[in-house]
Amino acid sequence: GINAEYMGAAGGMARSPTSGGASKKTVNKWRTTRAPNGKTYYYHSETKATSWDMPEEFRLAMLEDEYGVGNVPQQAKAPQKAASPKRIKRQQLAPGSRVKIKAGVRGYANQMGELEKYLPAKGKWGIKLGNGRRVALPPTTFLLT
């Protein structure tokens, strides 16, 4: 399935990407395609699996295309390290944590608040702002302080 961490960055998509875009490259039954929001994702034609991240099988097959089967340098074969996550992982957040809302959040920019509870159905945290108002925001819109 789709890596849930990226769903928020995909323009609020709550469903798997559709194959509305044209296929760009097919390798080892994986192919690249575009979601309606323009973001590239990977689709396996047999298992119907989808991923926002490049599957290792796809990456290795592309290296074999580039270097030739059996000629891929060992260093290139090494699994790619995942980039450090830019988003706060939910398990690091807890009720009572102090947060600052990011500058680009309309109406709430740079306000300080306190996490109250996680709302799993919405994928958002309930935040009590310093002025007493309450707001529900996804974890990509605030930082721990």
Coordinates of C-alpha atoms in Angstrom, one line a residue:
G1 CA 0.0 0.0 0.0
I2 CA 0.9 3.6 0.0
N3 CA 3.2 4.8 2.6
A4 CA 0.9 6.7 4.9
E5 CA 3.6 9.2 5.9
Y6 CA 3.4 10.7 2.4
M7 CA -0.4 10.9 2.1
G8 CA -0.5 14.3 3.7
A9 CA 2.1 15.6 1.3
A10 CA 0.1 14.3 -1.7
G11 CA -2.5 17.1 -1.5
G12 CA -4.8 15.4 0.9
M13 CA -5.2 12.2 -1.1
A14 CA -6.8 9.6 1.2
R15 CA -7.0 6.8 -1.4
S16 CA -4.4 5.0 -3.5
P17 CA -3.2 6.8 -6.5
T18 CA -5.1 6.1 -9.7
S19 CA -3.3 5.1 -12.9
G20 CA -4.7 8.1 -14.8
G21 CA -1.2 9.2 -15.8
A22 CA 0.8 7.7 -18.6
S23 CA 3.4 5.1 -17.7
K24 CA 7.0 6.4 -18.0
K25 CA 9.2 3.4 -17.3
T26 CA 8.6 -0.3 -16.6
V27 CA 11.2 -2.3 -14.8
N28 CA 10.7 -5.8 -13.3
K29 CA 6.9 -5.5 -13.4
W30 CA 7.2 -2.2 -11.5
R31 CA 6.3 1.0 -13.5
T32 CA 6.4 4.7 -12.7
T33 CA 3.3 6.7 -13.2
R34 CA 1.8 9.9 -12.0
A35 CA -0.9 10.5 -9.5
P36 CA -3.6 13.2 -10.2
N37 CA -1.6 15.6 -8.1
G38 CA 1.5 15.2 -10.4
K39 CA 3.6 13.2 -7.9
T40 CA 5.4 10.1 -9.3
Y41 CA 4.5 6.7 -7.7
Y42 CA 5.5 3.1 -8.4
Y43 CA 3.0 0.4 -9.4
H44 CA 3.5 -3.4 -9.6
S45 CA 1.6 -4.8 -12.5
E46 CA 1.1 -8.3 -10.9
T47 CA 0.6 -7.6 -7.3
K48 CA -1.1 -4.2 -7.8
A49 CA 1.1 -2.8 -5.0
T50 CA 1.8 0.9 -5.0
S51 CA 4.5 2.9 -3.3
W52 CA 5.6 6.6 -3.2
D53 CA 9.1 5.3 -2.6
M54 CA 11.2 3.6 -5.3
P55 CA 11.1 -0.1 -4.6
E56 CA 14.6 -1.7 -4.2
E57 CA 13.8 -4.3 -6.9
F58 CA 13.1 -1.4 -9.3
R59 CA 16.3 0.5 -8.3
L60 CA 18.5 -2.6 -8.8
A61 CA 17.0 -3.4 -12.2
M62 CA 17.6 0.2 -13.3
L63 CA 21.3 -0.2 -12.3
E64 CA 21.5 -3.4 -14.3
D65 CA 20.1 -1.5 -17.3
E66 CA 22.8 1.1 -16.8
Y67 CA 25.8 -1.1 -16.1
G68 CA 24.8 -4.4 -17.6
V69 CA 23.8 -7.6 -15.8
G70 CA 26.6 -8.7 -13.5
N71 CA 28.6 -5.4 -13.9
V72 CA 26.9 -3.2 -11.3
P73 CA 29.5 -1.9 -8.9
Q74 CA 29.1 -3.2 -5.3
Q75 CA 28.8 0.4 -3.9
A76 CA 25.9 1.1 -6.3
K77 CA 24.2 -2.2 -5.2
A78 CA 24.2 -1.1 -1.5
P79 CA 20.6 -0.4 -0.4
Q80 CA 19.8 3.3 -0.5
K81 CA 19.5 4.8 2.9
A82 CA 16.1 6.4 3.5
A83 CA 16.3 10.2 3.8
S84 CA 15.7 11.3 7.3
P85 CA 12.0 12.1 7.8
K86 CA 11.1 15.7 7.6
R87 CA 7.8 15.2 9.4
I88 CA 7.3 14.6 13.1
K89 CA 6.5 11.0 13.7
R90 CA 3.2 10.6 15.6
Q91 CA 4.8 8.5 18.3
Q92 CA 7.1 11.4 19.2
L93 CA 4.1 13.6 19.9
A94 CA 2.2 13.3 23.1
P95 CA -0.6 15.3 24.8
G96 CA 0.9 18.2 26.7
S97 CA 3.7 18.8 24.2
R98 CA 4.3 22.4 23.4
V99 CA 4.2 23.2 19.7
K100 CA 4.6 26.2 17.4
I101 CA 2.5 26.4 14.3
K102 CA 4.5 26.9 11.1
A103 CA 4.5 30.3 9.4
G104 CA 2.6 29.2 6.3
V105 CA -0.5 28.0 8.1
R106 CA -3.2 30.6 7.3
G107 CA -4.9 32.1 10.4
Y108 CA -2.6 30.3 12.9
A109 CA 0.9 31.2 11.7
N110 CA 3.6 31.2 14.4
Q111 CA 1.1 30.7 17.3
M112 CA 2.1 28.6 20.3
G113 CA 0.0 25.9 21.6
E114 CA -0.3 22.6 23.4
L115 CA -1.2 19.2 22.0
E116 CA -4.4 17.9 23.6
K117 CA -5.2 14.7 21.7
Y118 CA -4.7 12.9 18.4
L119 CA -7.7 12.5 16.2
P120 CA -7.0 9.3 14.2
A121 CA -10.1 9.6 11.9
K122 CA -8.8 13.0 10.7
G123 CA -5.1 12.3 11.0
K124 CA -4.8 15.6 13.0
W125 CA -3.9 16.7 16.5
G126 CA -6.2 18.8 18.6
I127 CA -4.2 21.8 19.7
K128 CA -5.1 24.3 22.4
L129 CA -3.7 27.7 21.4
G130 CA -2.3 30.3 23.8
N131 CA -5.4 32.4 23.3
G132 CA -7.6 29.6 24.5
R133 CA -9.0 28.7 21.0
R134 CA -8.8 25.1 19.8
V135 CA -7.8 23.9 16.3
A136 CA -7.2 20.5 14.7
L137 CA -4.1 20.4 12.5
P138 CA -2.0 17.7 10.8
P139 CA 1.5 17.1 12.2
T140 CA 3.1 18.6 9.1
T141 CA 1.9 22.0 10.1
F142 CA 3.6 22.4 13.5
L143 CA 6.9 21.9 15.3
L144 CA 7.7 20.7 18.8
T145 CA 9.2 23.5 20.9

